[in-house]
C-alpha positions as MATLAB code, in Angstrom:
seq = 'MGQPVCHFIAAACLLAAACSLSLQARAQDATYVRVPVGVLVSVLAGDADRSAAPVDAFDMRVMPVTQDEFRAFVITHPLWRRGQAVRTFVDGGYLKDWATPEHPTVGATSARPVVNVSWFAAQAYCEAEGARLPTWQEWEYVAAADASRHDARDDPAWRARILNWYARPVAADLPTSVVRPTSTACVTCMA';
ca = [
      23.836  -21.590    9.290;
      20.388  -22.565    9.969;
      17.458  -22.037    8.246;
      16.353  -18.604   10.063;
      19.971  -16.799    9.751;
      19.001  -18.222    5.610;
      16.279  -16.872    5.326;
      17.628  -12.971    7.348;
      20.598  -13.169    4.428;
      18.944  -14.488    1.638;
      15.900  -11.596    2.411;
      18.352   -8.681    3.417;
      19.676  -10.241   -0.733;
      15.860   -9.604   -1.542;
      15.672   -6.071   -0.004;
      19.194   -4.797   -1.515;
      17.836   -6.357   -4.256;
      14.943   -3.532   -4.479;
      16.936   -0.977   -3.142;
      19.023   -0.782   -5.997;
      16.136   -0.722   -8.347;
      15.361    2.522   -6.664;
      16.488    4.537   -9.597;
      14.225    4.025  -11.822;
      11.531    6.071  -12.861;
       8.387    5.573  -11.781;
       5.519    3.571  -13.208;
       5.016    6.053  -16.461;
       0.901    6.196  -14.920;
       1.300    7.005  -12.009;
       0.063   10.136  -10.629;
       1.037   11.386   -7.227;
      -0.014   14.320   -6.321;
       1.332   16.648   -2.974;
      -0.209   16.372    0.514;
       0.588   19.059    2.611;
       2.390   19.446    5.766;
       0.014   19.686    9.038;
      -0.541   18.124   12.200;
      -2.075   14.141   13.387;
      -3.855   14.128   16.832;
      -4.907   10.446   17.376;
      -8.568    9.550   18.219;
      -7.125    5.909   18.672;
      -8.972    4.616   21.885;
      -5.884    3.090   24.575;
      -3.474    5.377   21.842;
      -0.629    6.085   24.956;
       0.461    9.732   22.603;
      -2.176   11.261   21.780;
      -0.200   14.398   21.353;
      -0.423   16.244   18.408;
       2.379   14.622   15.900;
       3.079   17.402   13.034;
       3.374   15.618    9.730;
       6.000   17.243    6.782;
       4.587   17.464    3.241;
       4.644   14.563    0.796;
       3.595   13.433   -2.320;
       1.207   10.197   -2.466;
      -0.267    8.097   -5.574;
      -4.290    9.463   -6.815;
      -4.517    5.766   -7.839;
      -3.822    2.607   -6.238;
      -0.919   -0.031   -8.022;
      -3.130   -2.043  -10.132;
      -2.540   -5.694  -11.046;
      -1.094   -5.473  -13.972;
       1.485   -2.449  -12.537;
       2.309   -5.631   -9.822;
       2.219   -8.091  -12.471;
       4.853   -6.177  -14.328;
       6.872   -5.975  -11.236;
       6.874   -9.472  -10.023;
       8.161  -10.151  -13.599;
      10.570   -7.964  -13.129;
      11.171   -8.861  -10.077;
      10.763  -12.846   -9.873;
      11.603  -12.816   -5.693;
       8.786  -11.110   -4.869;
       6.745  -13.622   -7.387;
       3.643  -16.081   -5.804;
       6.516  -19.628   -4.298;
       9.582  -17.739   -4.988;
       9.042  -15.024   -2.130;
      11.625  -15.753    1.378;
       8.231  -16.511    3.698;
       9.564  -14.527    6.252;
       8.330  -11.420    4.169;
       4.956  -13.172    2.552;
       2.504  -15.176    4.202;
       0.226  -18.183    2.553;
      -2.286  -15.738    1.253;
       0.100  -13.737   -0.677;
      -1.775  -12.849   -4.274;
      -3.413  -15.651   -3.214;
      -6.373  -14.218   -5.700;
      -3.750  -14.492   -8.832;
      -4.241  -17.594  -11.452;
      -0.252  -18.182  -11.756;
       2.582  -16.473   -9.930;
       2.479  -14.171  -12.518;
      -0.836  -13.630  -13.667;
      -3.736  -12.304  -12.081;
      -6.883  -14.610  -12.005;
      -8.081  -14.741  -15.894;
     -10.919  -12.229  -16.399;
     -10.054   -9.845  -13.328;
     -10.130   -6.796  -13.892;
      -6.409   -5.694  -14.738;
      -6.669   -1.920  -14.193;
      -8.148   -2.971  -10.472;
      -6.101   -2.102   -7.362;
      -3.773   -5.703   -6.438;
      -4.227   -6.513   -2.882;
      -3.125   -9.817   -0.798;
       0.310   -8.337   -0.614;
       2.520   -8.228    2.485;
       4.091   -5.058    3.774;
       7.813   -6.038    2.428;
       6.288   -6.829   -0.738;
       5.099   -3.297   -1.115;
       7.772   -1.319    0.063;
       9.991   -3.335   -2.593;
       7.042   -2.518   -5.099;
       7.394    1.190   -3.883;
      10.965    1.324   -3.733;
      11.396    0.087   -7.371;
       8.896    3.275   -8.434;
      11.397    5.401   -6.064;
       8.917    6.102   -3.717;
       8.301    4.853   -0.536;
       4.999    3.352    1.625;
       3.257    5.756    3.908;
       4.378    6.052    7.978;
       0.637    5.319    9.951;
       0.935    9.103   11.079;
       1.116    9.911    6.823;
      -1.833    7.175    6.402;
      -3.889    8.735    8.830;
      -3.311   11.993    8.458;
      -4.547   11.676    4.636;
      -7.458    9.049    5.988;
      -9.085   12.177    8.499;
      -9.181   13.850    4.799;
     -12.974   14.424    2.742;
     -13.887   16.221   -0.804;
     -12.821   19.247    1.429;
     -11.080   19.258    4.732;
      -7.778   18.578    6.049;
      -9.074   17.027    9.102;
     -12.930   15.785    8.559;
     -13.301   13.257   11.510;
     -15.378   15.437   13.665;
     -18.130   15.410   11.043;
     -20.476   12.452   12.366;
     -21.791   12.343    8.338;
     -18.047   11.583    7.973;
     -17.606    8.677   10.595;
     -20.676    7.322    9.552;
     -19.754    6.517    6.037;
     -16.347    5.642    7.642;
     -17.881    2.856   10.008;
     -20.026    1.780    7.098;
     -17.328    0.721    5.089;
     -15.458   -0.663    7.243;
     -18.483   -3.254    8.605;
     -19.609   -4.374    5.022;
     -16.990   -7.874    3.682;
     -15.585   -7.037    0.215;
     -17.121   -9.230   -1.626;
     -16.860   -7.761   -5.313;
     -13.675   -6.501   -6.842;
     -12.531   -2.793   -5.167;
     -13.432    0.161   -7.263;
     -10.719    1.416   -9.698;
     -11.697    5.191   -8.983;
      -9.362    7.335   -7.159;
      -7.589    5.652   -4.475;
     -10.174    6.405   -0.883;
      -8.543    7.231    2.176;
     -10.129    4.430    4.174;
      -8.755    1.899    0.873;
      -5.886    0.511    3.220;
      -6.455   -3.031    1.320;
      -3.907   -1.559   -1.490;
      -0.836   -1.004   -1.867;
      -0.540    3.261   -2.254;
       2.829    4.295   -2.650;
       4.148    7.830   -1.788;
       7.360    9.616   -2.820;
];
């Protein structure tokens, strides 16, 4: 068997192990909220399909996955530790801000959102919590909302705030407050 095939088999076993653990209870402190049914119309330039896409109701975590929660996950799922995760599913930046494969940087706020994880690791975490990652449509649907409207994208002040957020480099820890729809760097699960 060639190396790519071995990686694929190892990765399939890893994901199967993660899926078999999906019956565990959700993280004790994880609170989910119901997002109502709706419709998303893409605002992305160049999106070939700008027709309205229905979005079914779903549950989404209120807070992003924290450093502590992800640490508990890699301890109980050692195949997702930095240095042990299959390279097909993580890159060289995987958990690069952690001091060791099992510990975030010393002095880092343990309640801050976990970052520098791959889509595959985030999905495995969510499955272990009995959830999944949101689809692109679900994420964009939630991201279009503000505190009082399901879709605030026509509001120039809302658009300016989002564009300013994207324009700023992140020089400090991400906030530990309620997840904002634009916190795409954070792991956010949904049921």
